[in-house]
mmCIF file of C-alpha atoms and ligand atoms in Angstrom:
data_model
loop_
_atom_site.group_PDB
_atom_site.id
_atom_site.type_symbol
_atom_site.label_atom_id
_atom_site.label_comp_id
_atom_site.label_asym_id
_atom_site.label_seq_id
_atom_site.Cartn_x
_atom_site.Cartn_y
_atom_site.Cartn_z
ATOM 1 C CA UNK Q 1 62.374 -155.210 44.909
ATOM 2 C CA UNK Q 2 63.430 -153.400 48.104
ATOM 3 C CA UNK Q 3 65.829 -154.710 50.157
ATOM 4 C CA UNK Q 4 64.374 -156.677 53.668
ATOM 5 C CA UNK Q 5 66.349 -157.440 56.780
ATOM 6 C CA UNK Q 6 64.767 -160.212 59.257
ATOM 7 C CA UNK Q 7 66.292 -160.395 62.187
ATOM 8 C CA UNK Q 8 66.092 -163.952 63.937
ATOM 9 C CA UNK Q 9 65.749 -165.200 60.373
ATOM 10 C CA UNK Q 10 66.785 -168.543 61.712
ATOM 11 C CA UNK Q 11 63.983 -169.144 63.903
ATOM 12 C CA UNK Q 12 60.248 -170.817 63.562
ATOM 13 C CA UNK Q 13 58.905 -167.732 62.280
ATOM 14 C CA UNK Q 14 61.323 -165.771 60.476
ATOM 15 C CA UNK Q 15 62.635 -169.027 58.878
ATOM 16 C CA UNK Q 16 59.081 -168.892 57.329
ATOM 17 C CA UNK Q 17 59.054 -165.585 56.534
ATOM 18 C CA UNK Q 18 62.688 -165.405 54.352
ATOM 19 C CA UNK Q 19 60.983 -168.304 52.572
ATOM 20 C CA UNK Q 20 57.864 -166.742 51.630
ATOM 21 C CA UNK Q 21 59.417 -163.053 50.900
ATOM 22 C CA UNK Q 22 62.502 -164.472 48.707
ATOM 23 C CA UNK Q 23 59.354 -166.346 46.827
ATOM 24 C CA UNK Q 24 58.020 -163.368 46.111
ATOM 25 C CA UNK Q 25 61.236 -161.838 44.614
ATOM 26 C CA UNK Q 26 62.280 -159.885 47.878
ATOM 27 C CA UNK Q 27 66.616 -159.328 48.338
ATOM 28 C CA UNK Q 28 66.985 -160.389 51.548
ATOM 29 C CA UNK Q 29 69.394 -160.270 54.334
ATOM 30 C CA UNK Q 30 68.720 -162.753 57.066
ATOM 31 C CA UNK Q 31 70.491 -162.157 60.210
ATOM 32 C CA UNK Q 32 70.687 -164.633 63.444
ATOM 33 C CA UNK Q 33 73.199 -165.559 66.464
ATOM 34 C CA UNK Q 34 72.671 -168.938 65.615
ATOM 35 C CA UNK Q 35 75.235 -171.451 63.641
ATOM 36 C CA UNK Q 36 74.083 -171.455 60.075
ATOM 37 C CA UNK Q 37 73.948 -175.294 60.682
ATOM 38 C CA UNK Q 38 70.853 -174.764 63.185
ATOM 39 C CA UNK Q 39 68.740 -172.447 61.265
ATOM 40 C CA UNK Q 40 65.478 -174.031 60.789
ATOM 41 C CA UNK Q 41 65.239 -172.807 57.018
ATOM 42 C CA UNK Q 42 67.715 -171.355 55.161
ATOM 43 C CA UNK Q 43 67.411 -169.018 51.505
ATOM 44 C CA UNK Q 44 70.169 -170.131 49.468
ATOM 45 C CA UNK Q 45 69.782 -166.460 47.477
ATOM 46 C CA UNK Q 46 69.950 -164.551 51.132
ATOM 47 C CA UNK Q 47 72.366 -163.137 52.206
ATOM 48 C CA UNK Q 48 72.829 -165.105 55.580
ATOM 49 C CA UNK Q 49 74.968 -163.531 58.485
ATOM 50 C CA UNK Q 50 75.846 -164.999 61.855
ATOM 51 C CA UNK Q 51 75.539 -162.163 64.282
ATOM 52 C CA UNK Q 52 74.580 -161.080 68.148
ATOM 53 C CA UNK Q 53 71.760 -158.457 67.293
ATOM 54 C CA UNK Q 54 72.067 -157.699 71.212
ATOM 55 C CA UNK Q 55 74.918 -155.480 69.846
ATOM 56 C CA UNK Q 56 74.135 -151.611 68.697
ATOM 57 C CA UNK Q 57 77.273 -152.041 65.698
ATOM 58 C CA UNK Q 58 75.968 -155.364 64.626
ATOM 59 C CA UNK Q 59 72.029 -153.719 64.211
ATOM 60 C CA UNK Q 60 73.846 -151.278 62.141
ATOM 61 C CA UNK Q 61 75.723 -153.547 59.845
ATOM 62 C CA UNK Q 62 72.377 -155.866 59.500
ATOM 63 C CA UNK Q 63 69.859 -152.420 59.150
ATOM 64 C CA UNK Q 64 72.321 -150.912 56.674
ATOM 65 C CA UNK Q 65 70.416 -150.522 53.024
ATOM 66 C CA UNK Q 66 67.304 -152.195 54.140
ATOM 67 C CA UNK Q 67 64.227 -150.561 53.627
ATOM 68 C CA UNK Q 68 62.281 -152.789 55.876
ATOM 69 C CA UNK Q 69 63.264 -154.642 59.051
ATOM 70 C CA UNK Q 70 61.211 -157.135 60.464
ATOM 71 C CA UNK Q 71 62.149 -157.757 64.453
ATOM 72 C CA UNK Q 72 62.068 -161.397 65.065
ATOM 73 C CA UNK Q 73 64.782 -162.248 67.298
ATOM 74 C CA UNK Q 74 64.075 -163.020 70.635
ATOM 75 C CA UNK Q 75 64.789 -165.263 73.383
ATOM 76 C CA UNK Q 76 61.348 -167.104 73.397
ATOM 77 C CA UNK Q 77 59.937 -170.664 73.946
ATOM 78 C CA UNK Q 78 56.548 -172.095 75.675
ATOM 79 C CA UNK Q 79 56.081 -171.519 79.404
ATOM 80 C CA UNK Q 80 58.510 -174.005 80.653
ATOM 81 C CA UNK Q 81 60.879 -171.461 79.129
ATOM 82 C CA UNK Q 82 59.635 -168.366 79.451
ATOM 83 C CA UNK Q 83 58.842 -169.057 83.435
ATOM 84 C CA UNK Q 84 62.312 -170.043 84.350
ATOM 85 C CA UNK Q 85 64.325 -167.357 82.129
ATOM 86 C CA UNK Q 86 63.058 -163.887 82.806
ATOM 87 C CA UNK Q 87 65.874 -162.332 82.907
ATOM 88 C CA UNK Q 88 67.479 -163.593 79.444
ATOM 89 C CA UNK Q 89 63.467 -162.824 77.740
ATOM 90 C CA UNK Q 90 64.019 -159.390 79.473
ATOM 91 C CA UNK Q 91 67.272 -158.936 77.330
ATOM 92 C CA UNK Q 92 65.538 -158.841 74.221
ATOM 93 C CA UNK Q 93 65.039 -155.286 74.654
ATOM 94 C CA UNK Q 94 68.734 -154.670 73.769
ATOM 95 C CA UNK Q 95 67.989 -156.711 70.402
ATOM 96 C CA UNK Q 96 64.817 -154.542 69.841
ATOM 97 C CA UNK Q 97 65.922 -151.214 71.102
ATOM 98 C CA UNK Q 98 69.848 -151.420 69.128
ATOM 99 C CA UNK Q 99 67.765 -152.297 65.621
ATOM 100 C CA UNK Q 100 64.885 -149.326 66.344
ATOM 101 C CA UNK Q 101 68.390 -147.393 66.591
ATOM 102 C CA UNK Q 102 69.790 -148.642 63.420
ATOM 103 C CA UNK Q 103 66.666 -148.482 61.501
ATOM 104 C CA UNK Q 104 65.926 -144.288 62.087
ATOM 105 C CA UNK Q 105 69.353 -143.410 61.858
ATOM 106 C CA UNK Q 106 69.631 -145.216 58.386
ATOM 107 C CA UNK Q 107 66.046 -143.927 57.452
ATOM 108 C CA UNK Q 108 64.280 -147.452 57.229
ATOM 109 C CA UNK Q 109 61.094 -146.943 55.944
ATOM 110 C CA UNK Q 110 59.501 -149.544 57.380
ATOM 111 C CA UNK Q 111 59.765 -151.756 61.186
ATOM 112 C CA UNK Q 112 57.757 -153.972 61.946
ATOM 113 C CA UNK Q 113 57.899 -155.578 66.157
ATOM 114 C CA UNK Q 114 56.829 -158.890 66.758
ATOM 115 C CA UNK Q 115 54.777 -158.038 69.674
ATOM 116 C CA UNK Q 116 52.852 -161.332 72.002
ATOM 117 C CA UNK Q 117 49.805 -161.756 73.778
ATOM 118 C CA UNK Q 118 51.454 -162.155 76.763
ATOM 119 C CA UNK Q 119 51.622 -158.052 76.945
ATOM 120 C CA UNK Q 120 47.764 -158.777 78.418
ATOM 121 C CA UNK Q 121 47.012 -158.356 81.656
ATOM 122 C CA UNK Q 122 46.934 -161.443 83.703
ATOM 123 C CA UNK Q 123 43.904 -160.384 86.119
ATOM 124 C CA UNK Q 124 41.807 -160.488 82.402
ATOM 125 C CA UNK Q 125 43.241 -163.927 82.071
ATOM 126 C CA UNK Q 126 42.308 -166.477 84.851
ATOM 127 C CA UNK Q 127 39.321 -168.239 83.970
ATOM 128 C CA UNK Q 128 39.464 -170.652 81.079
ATOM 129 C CA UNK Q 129 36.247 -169.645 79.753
ATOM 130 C CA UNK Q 130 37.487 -165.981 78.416
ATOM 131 C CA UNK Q 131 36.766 -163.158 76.851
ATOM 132 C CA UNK Q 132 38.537 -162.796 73.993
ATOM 133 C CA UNK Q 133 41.405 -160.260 74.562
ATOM 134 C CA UNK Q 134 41.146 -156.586 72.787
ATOM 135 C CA UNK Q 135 44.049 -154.561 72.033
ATOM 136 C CA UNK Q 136 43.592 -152.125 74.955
ATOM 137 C CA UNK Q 137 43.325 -155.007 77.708
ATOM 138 C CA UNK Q 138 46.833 -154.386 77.778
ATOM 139 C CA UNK Q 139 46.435 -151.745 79.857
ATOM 140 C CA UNK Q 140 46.741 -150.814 82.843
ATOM 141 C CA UNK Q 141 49.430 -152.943 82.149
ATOM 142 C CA UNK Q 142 50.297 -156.365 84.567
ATOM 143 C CA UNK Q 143 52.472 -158.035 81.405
ATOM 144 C CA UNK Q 144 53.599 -162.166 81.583
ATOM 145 C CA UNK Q 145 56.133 -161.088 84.158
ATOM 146 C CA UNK Q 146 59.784 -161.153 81.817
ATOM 147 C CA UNK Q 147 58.696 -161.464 78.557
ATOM 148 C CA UNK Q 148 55.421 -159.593 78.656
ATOM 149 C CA UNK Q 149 57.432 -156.449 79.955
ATOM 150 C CA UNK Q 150 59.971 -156.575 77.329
ATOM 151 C CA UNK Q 151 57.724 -157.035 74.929
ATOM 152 C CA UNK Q 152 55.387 -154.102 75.760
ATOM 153 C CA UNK Q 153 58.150 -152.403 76.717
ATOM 154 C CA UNK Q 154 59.660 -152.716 72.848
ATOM 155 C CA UNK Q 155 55.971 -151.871 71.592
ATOM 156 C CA UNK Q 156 55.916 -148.257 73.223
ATOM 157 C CA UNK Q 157 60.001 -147.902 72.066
ATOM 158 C CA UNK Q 158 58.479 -148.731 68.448
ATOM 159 C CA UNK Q 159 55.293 -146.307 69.329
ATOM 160 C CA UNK Q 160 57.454 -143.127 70.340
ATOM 161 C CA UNK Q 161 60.204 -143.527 67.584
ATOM 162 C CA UNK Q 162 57.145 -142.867 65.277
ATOM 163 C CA UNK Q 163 56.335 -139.884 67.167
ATOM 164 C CA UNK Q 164 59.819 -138.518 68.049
ATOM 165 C CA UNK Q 165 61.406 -139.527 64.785
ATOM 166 C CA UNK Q 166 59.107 -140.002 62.305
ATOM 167 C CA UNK Q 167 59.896 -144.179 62.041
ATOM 168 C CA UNK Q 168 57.345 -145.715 60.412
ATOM 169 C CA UNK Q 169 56.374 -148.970 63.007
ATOM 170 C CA UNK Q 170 54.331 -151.772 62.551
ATOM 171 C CA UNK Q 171 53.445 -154.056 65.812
ATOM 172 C CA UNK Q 172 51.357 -157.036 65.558
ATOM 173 C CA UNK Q 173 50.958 -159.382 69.026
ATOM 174 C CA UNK Q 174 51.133 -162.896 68.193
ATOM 175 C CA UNK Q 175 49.092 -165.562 69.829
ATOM 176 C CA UNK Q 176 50.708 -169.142 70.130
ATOM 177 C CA UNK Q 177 52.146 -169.591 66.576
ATOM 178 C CA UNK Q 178 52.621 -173.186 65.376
ATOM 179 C CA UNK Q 179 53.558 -175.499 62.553
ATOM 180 C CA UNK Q 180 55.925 -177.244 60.416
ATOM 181 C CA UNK Q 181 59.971 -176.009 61.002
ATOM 182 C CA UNK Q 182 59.532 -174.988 64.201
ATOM 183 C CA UNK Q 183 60.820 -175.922 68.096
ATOM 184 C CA UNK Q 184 59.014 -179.132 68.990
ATOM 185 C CA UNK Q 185 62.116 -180.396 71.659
ATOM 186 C CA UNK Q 186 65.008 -179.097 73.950
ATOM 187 C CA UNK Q 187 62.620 -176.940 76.755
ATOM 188 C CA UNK Q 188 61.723 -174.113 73.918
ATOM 189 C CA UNK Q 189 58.565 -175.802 72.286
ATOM 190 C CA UNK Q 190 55.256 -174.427 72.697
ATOM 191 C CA UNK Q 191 51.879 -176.842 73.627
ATOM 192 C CA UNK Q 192 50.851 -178.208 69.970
ATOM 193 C CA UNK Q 193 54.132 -179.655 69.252
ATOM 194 C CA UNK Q 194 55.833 -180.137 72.740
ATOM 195 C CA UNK Q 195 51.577 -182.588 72.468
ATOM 196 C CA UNK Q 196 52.671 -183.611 68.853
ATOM 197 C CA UNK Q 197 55.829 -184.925 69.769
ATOM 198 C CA UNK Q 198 54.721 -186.924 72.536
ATOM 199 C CA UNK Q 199 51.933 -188.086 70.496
ATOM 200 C CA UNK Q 200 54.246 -189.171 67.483
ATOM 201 C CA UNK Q 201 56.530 -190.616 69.937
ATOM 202 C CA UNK Q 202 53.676 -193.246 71.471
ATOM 203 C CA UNK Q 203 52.803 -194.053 67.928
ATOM 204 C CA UNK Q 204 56.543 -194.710 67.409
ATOM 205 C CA UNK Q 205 57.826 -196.380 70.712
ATOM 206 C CA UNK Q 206 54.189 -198.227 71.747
ATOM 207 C CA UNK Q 207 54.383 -196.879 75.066
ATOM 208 C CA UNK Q 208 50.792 -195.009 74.836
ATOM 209 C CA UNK Q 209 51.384 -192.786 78.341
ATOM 210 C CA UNK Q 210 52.292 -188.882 77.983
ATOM 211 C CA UNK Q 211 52.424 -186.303 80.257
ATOM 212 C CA UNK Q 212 49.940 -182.934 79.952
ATOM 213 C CA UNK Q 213 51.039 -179.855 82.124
ATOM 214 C CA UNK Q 214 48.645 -178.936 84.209
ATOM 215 C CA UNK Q 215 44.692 -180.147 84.394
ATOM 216 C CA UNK Q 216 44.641 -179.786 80.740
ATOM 217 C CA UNK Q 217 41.885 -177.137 80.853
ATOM 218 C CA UNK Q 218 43.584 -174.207 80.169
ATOM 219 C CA UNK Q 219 42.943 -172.615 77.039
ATOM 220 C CA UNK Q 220 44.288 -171.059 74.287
ATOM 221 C CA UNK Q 221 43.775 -170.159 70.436
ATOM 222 C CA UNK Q 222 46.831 -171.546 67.705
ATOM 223 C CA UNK Q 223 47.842 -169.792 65.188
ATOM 224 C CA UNK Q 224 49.107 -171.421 61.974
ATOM 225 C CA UNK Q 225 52.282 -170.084 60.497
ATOM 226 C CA UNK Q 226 50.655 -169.993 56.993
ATOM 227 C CA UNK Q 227 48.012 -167.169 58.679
ATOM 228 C CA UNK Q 228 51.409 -165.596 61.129
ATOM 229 C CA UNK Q 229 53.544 -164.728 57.805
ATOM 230 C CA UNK Q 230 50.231 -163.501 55.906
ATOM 231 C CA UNK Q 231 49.235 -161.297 58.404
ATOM 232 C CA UNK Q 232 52.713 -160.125 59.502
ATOM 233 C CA UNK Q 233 53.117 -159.298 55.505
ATOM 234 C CA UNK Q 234 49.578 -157.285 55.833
ATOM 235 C CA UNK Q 235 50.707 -155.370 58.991
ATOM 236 C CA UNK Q 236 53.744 -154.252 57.492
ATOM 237 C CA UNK Q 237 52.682 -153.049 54.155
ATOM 238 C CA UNK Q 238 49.323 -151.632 55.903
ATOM 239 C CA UNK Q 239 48.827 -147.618 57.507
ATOM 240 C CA UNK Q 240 47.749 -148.795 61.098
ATOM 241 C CA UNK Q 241 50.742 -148.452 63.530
ATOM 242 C CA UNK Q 242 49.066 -149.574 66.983
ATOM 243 C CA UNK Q 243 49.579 -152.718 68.267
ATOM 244 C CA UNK Q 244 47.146 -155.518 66.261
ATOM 245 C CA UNK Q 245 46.139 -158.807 67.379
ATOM 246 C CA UNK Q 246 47.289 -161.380 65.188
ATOM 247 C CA UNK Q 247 45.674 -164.937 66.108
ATOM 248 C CA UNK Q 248 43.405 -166.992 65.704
ATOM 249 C CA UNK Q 249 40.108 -166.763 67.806
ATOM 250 C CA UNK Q 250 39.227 -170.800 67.648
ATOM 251 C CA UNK Q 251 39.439 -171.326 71.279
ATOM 252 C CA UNK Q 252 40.363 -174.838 72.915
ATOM 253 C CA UNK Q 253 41.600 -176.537 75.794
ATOM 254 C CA UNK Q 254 44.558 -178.719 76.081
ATOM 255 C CA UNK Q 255 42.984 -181.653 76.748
ATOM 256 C CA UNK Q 256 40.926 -180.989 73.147
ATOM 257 C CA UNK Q 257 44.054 -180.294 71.363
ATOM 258 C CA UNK Q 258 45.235 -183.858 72.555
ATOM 259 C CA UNK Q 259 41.888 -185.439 71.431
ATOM 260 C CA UNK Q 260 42.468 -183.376 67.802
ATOM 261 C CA UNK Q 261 46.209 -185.380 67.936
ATOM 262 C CA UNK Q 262 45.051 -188.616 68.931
ATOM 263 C CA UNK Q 263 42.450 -188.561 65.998
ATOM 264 C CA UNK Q 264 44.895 -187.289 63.341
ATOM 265 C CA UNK Q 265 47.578 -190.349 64.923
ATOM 266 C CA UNK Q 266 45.055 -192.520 65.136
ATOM 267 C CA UNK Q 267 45.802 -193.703 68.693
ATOM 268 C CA UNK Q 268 44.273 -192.785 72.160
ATOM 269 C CA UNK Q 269 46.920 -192.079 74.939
ATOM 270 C CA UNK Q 270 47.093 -192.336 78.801
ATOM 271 C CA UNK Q 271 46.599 -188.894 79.725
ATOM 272 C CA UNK Q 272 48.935 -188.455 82.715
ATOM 273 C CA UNK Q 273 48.519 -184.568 84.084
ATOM 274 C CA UNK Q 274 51.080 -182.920 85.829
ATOM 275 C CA UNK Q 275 49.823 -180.377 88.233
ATOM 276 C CA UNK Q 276 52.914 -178.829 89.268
ATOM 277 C CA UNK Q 277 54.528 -178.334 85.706
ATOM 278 C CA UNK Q 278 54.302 -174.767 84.060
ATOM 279 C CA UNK Q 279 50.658 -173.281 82.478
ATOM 280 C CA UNK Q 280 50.574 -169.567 82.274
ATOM 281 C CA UNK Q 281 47.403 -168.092 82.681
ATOM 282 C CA UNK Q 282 44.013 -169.971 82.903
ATOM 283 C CA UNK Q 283 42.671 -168.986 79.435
ATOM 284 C CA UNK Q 284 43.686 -166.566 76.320
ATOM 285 C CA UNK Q 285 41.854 -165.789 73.082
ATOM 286 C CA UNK Q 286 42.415 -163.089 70.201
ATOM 287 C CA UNK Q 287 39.446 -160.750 69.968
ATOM 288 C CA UNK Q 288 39.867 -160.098 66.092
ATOM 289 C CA UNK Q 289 37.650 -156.946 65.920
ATOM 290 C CA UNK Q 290 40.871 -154.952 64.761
ATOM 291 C CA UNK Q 291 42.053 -156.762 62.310
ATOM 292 C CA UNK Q 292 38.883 -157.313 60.607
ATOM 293 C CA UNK Q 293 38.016 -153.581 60.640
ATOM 294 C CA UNK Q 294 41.490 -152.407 59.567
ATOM 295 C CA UNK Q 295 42.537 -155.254 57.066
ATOM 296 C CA UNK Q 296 38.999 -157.384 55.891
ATOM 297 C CA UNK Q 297 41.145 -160.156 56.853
ATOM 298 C CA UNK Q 298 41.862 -162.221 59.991
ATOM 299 C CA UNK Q 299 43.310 -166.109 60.615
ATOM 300 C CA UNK Q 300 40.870 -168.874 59.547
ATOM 301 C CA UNK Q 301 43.257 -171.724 59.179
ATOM 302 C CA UNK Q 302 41.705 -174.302 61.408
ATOM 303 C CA UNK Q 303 43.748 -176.529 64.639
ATOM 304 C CA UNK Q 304 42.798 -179.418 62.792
ATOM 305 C CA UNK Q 305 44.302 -178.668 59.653
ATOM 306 C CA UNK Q 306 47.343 -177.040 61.173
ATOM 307 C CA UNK Q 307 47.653 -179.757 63.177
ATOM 308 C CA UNK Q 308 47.771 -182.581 60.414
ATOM 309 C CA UNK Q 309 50.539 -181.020 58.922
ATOM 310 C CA UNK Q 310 52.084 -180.245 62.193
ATOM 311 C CA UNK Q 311 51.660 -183.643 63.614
ATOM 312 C CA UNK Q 312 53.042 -184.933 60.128
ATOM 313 C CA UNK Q 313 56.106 -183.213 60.026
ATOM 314 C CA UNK Q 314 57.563 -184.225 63.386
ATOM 315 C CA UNK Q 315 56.380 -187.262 62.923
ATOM 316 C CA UNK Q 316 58.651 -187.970 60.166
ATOM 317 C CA UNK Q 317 61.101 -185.973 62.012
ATOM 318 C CA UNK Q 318 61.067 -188.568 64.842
ATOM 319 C CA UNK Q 319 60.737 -191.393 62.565
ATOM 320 C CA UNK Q 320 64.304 -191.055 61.608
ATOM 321 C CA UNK Q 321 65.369 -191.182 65.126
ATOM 322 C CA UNK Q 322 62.984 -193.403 66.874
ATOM 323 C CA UNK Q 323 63.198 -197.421 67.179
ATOM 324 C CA UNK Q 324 60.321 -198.443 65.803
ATOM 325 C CA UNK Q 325 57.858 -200.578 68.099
ATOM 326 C CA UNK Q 326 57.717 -204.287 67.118
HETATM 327 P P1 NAD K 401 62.352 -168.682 67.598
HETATM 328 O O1 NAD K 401 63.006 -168.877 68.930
HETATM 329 O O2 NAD K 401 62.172 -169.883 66.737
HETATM 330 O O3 NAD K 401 63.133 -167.579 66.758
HETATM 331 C C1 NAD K 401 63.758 -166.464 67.335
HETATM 332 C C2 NAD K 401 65.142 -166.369 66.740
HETATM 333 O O4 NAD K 401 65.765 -165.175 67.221
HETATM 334 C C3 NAD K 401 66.052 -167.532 67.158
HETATM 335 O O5 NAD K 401 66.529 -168.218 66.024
HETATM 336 C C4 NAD K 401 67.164 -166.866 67.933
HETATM 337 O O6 NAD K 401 68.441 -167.473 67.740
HETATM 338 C C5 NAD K 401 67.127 -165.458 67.370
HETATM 339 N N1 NAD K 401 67.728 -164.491 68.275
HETATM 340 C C6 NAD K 401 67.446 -164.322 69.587
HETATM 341 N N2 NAD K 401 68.216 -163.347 70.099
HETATM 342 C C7 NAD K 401 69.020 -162.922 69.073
HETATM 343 C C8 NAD K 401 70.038 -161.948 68.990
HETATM 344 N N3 NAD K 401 70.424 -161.240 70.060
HETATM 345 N N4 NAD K 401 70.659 -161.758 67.798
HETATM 346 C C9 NAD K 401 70.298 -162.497 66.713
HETATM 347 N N5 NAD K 401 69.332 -163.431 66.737
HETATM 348 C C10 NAD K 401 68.713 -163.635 67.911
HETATM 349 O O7 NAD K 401 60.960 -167.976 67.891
HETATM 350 P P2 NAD K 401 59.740 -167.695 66.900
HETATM 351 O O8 NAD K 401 58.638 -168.561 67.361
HETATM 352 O O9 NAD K 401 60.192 -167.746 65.496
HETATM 353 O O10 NAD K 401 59.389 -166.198 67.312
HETATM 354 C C11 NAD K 401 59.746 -165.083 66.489
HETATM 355 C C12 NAD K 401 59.272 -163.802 67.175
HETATM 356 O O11 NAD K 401 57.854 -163.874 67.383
HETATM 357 C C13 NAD K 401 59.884 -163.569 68.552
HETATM 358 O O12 NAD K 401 60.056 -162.193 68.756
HETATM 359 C C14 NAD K 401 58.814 -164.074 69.491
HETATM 360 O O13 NAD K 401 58.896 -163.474 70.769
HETATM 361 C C15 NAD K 401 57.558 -163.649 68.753
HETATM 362 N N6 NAD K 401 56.387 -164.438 69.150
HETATM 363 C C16 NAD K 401 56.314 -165.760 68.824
HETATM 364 C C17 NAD K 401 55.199 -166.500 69.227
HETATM 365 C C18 NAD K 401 55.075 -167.963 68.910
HETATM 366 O O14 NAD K 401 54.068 -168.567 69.290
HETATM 367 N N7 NAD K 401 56.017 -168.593 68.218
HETATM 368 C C19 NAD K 401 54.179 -165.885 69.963
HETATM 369 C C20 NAD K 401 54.292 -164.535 70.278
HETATM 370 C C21 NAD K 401 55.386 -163.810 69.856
#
């Protein structure tokens, strides 16, 4: 099989993704600026390197004798993160821009960008009751301010080394991906398990009060990584090389997310919301229309089951850690 680099292989997503390609008999190298010891999954049979993909000769040494790249390393997290670190999400587009580099001067024959949603402009984004975001809405572009710009900054990098050099690009956007081996603590985590967490923790500690950024009517659709890696495997083997929505369109607030966790803990919490915390715009949602025309496929994995498994695996995660309540 051909040979696959991820970069940021040690992440929620890319962790996933080495899994699921060396199951299906892929020779991978994995490639992160993370200890070994903090990778959320490692593949035994990888080839694992420890390296600052910020760095042109370090995209070289990863890119070398790959035939595909996948582009997963970023400086992410929810919008506590993302908010307060601009500058650092803005220097992604060294990471991006060294491997595009590495990959047409060693004739990759495939890239594929992991693009966001938060490319969209926010003036289509403040009401929670949306319409569901199509691939041009992100333009005339007014990106997430930091990490939007990089990121549709990186898309139009990965759109004109097609059409200057012939690269062969794949860019899907991501909406709010979620689920087992991924951040749920340390300011990075994203709403269903920063909510999981605090969930599992009130089953754990008995004290039933959490705290819910904002009015908890914001909205948002959740993507499962089961559906993420699936489609990110689709867009990369697939012909279409413009930027494709990849999420799921089940719409919800916050404050239903919390009611899908209290059912699935079996508890009800004191809902404590706190206006002045970090939200990001009013509401989001995936218009799938692309997808479904180009690929007969789109995410159907619902919040309730992602969240069960979700919810599950921190829990246990926590259980370890947690004193029990008597
Ligand atoms: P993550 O933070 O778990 O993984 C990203 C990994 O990239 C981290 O392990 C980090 O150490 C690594 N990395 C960052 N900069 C690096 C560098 N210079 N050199 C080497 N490694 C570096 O995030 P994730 O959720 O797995 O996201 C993966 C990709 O998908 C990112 O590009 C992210 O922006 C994008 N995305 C994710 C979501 C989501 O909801 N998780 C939504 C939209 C887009």
């Amino acid at each position: 099989m051909s040979d696959v680099l991820i970069a940021g292989a040690g992440g929620f997503i890319g962790g996933s993704l080495a899994v699921r390609l060396s199951d299906e008999g892929y020779s991978l190298r994995c490639v992160d600026r993370k200890p070994l010891d903090d990778w959320y999954q490692l593949v035994p049979e990888a080839e694992n390197v420890v390296a600052d993909l910020q760095d042109l000769d370090a995209c070289r040494a990863a890119v070398s004798g790959a035939e595909t790249v996948y582009d997963l390393a970023a400086d992410m997290g929810g919008m506590g993160f993302i908010e307060n670190n601009k500058a650092l999400c803005m220097l992604s587009v060294l990471t991006g821009t060294h491997l595009l580099v590495a990959a047409r001067d060693e004739g990759v024959g495939r890239f594929f960008f992991a693009s966001s949603a938060c490319v969209y402009a926010a003036d289509k984004q403040i009401s929670p009751d949306v319409t569901a975001l199509k691939e041009e809405d992100a333009y005339p572009a007014m990106a997430e301010d930091g990490y939007g710009w990089e990121k549709l900054f990186t898309e139009r990098m990965c759109r004109h080394f097609h059409e200057d050099f012939g690269l062969e690009t794949r860019v899907a956007r991501y909406h709010n991906v979620y689920g087992p081996h991924g951040t749920y603590d340390g300011g990075r985590e994203k709403a269903p398990a920063a909510l999981a967490r605090k969930i599992a923790t009130a089953v754990l500690t008995g004290d039933r009060s959490i705290e819910i950024w904002g009015d908890g009517e914001q909205t948002r659709s959740f993507m499962y990584i089961d559906d993420c890696v699936r489609g990110t495997r689709m867009i990369t083997d697939g012909p279409y090389g413009s930027p494709v929505n990849l999420g799921s369109s089940e719409l919800v607030s916050i404050n239903e997310m919390v009611t899908i966790l209290e059912d699935v803990a079996g508890i009800q919490v004191k809902r404590n919301h706190n206006l002045s915390a970090p939200q990001g715009v009013r509401g989001r949602n995936s218009d799938n229309t692309l997808i479904r025309e180009r690929y007969g496929w789109e995410p159907s994995i619902t919040l309730r089951e992602g969240l069960e498994q979700t919810y599950r695996w921190i829990y246990d995660r926590l259980a370890s850690s947690l004193p029990v309540s008597g």
